[in-house]
Amino acid sequence: MSDNEVIIGLEVHIQLTNLKTKLFCSCNSDYRGKEPNTLICPICLGFPGSLPVLNKKAVEFAIRLALALDCDINKQFFFFRKNYFYPDLPKNFQITQYNKAGGKALADGGSITIKLDSKPKTIHLNRIHLEEDPARLVHQGSIASSPYALVDYNRSGITLIEIVSEPELSSPEEAREYLNQLKSIIQYTGIADLDLEGSCRVDANISLKGHARTEVKNITSFKEVERALKWEIQRHKNMLKRDKELIQETRHWDDVRRVTISLRTKEFEKDYRYFPEEDLVPVELDQSFIEKVKEKLPEMPNERKKRFQEQYNLPEFNAEILVIDKNIADFFEKTVKTNEKFDSEDFNQICNWIMGDISRWLNENNKSINQTQLTPEILSELIILINEGKITGKIAKTFVDDMMKGESPKKIMKKTGKERISDKETIRKIVREVIEKNPEIVKDYRENPKALQALVGKCMAKTKGQADPKITRDIMLKELAEK
Ligand SMILES: [Zn+2]
């Protein structure tokens, strides 16, 4: 089966959640948690005689993304109607863009660079375009077994941007990395918060080279994509193993049962009878508008990575990981700025804490950094306590859980009594006790100096790791020499 080369192309739909209104009407687009069917008007309900008006800000956001992805922006484009009948679509057509029949997408080309095993690979984009979101269908449990469907038109007409990749991804892992990079770029552009439920949906085209491809529709989170791809690829391989023919079809990813289910076969582009949307005038962008958007484009992850390397002296690998999540990178910079005495050694220490124990905690608790009570001041205080020798790194690690709940390290230190013991008299007392109680090891030490470590270890155990290891060692050497 090794000659079964995997070919994957992704169509990613992103809601521009930072827009205040919908794509073609002035209804509030902040529909999450709202009473169903309250943020609606004749336009987004598709009433006869209602006329759509294009949201200028939506075009600006789309251009921002096009610039960030290095696409070629088409200065003239118009919208199309994509016809199909479904309860989530009251007009019986979706207003979208089409790059055939004289139509053009908002932007063509562009690329995203992914890195797996530190080898970079460029994934080219086919196009990005604007379209409206259909309404939301709510099922009871699984779509296949639900006895009914409820429709919430609050989502109808929300702005979507679709990012279509060329079929250049060759594994589910590459797809995951592609989505991570895309998510990062979108976060930096400030056009959407993809942590919001339902803010992204992915359609994946999958085939084994030389065989029919299937399209898995509506994968509702980036996390599910890798899973769905793995399952579908295995299904293709199994079919071929059993000499069964694969057919071109559309499948649905059931994220409860974690399988793909056949939805419909023989669906082709022509079935949608695309034709121009004549209720909307063609859009003409002038260069000065694009330039203005360009000027306001924030720092992108790649630029930030380079700046972090130079400004904070971080290794490339660390800088790269740190900048992927904008919130994490912001947190790092805020922590760095809490104390003007911090130097490049401290910057690296802060970076290591964020990439290590803090990220681990976030993963285990499935939270983003903004969903915790941890503040830059708290982390800064921890670094200072370690630098001043008041706590050991080992003990600092046990503070993380409380710090994530907003407790200050100084308070935790007092509460747990885990202050580092560096008082020489206290340590001398412990050292003498250990020497007295372990004559065998002391005897061993006379012939084998390596046994010193065992004695120091006994002192550390006695103080639950709080004794300063260096001071303990020095005093131990002195006491043994005098004995
Ligand atoms: Zn509306």
Short mmCIF file of C-alpha atoms in Angstrom, two decimals, residues 180 183 223 321 325 328 354-369 371-372 400 404:
data_model
loop_
_atom_site.label_atom_id
_atom_site.label_comp_id
_atom_site.label_asym_id
_atom_site.label_seq_id
_atom_site.Cartn_x
_atom_site.Cartn_y
_atom_site.Cartn_z
CA ASN A 180 -2.40 25.86 12.87
CA LYS A 183 -5.28 30.09 12.51
CA LYS A 223 -9.06 19.60 15.92
CA ILE A 321 6.63 28.31 18.99
CA ASP A 325 -0.58 31.91 19.52
CA ILE A 328 0.78 33.71 24.35
CA ILE A 354 5.54 29.77 29.19
CA MET A 355 6.51 27.02 26.74
CA GLY A 356 7.01 24.45 29.48
CA ASP A 357 4.94 24.26 32.65
CA ILE A 358 2.38 26.91 31.70
CA SER A 359 1.64 25.48 28.23
CA ARG A 360 1.45 22.01 29.71
CA TRP A 361 -1.13 23.21 32.23
CA LEU A 362 -3.15 24.92 29.46
CA ASN A 363 -3.14 21.76 27.34
CA GLU A 364 -4.13 19.53 30.21
CA ASN A 365 -6.96 21.86 31.18
CA ASN A 366 -7.95 22.64 27.58
CA LYS A 367 -7.77 26.40 28.14
CA SER A 368 -6.22 29.36 26.41
CA ILE A 369 -4.05 31.72 28.45
CA GLN A 371 -9.14 32.01 30.14
CA THR A 372 -6.94 31.78 33.24
CA VAL A 400 1.91 26.59 38.77
CA MET A 404 -3.08 29.76 37.13
#
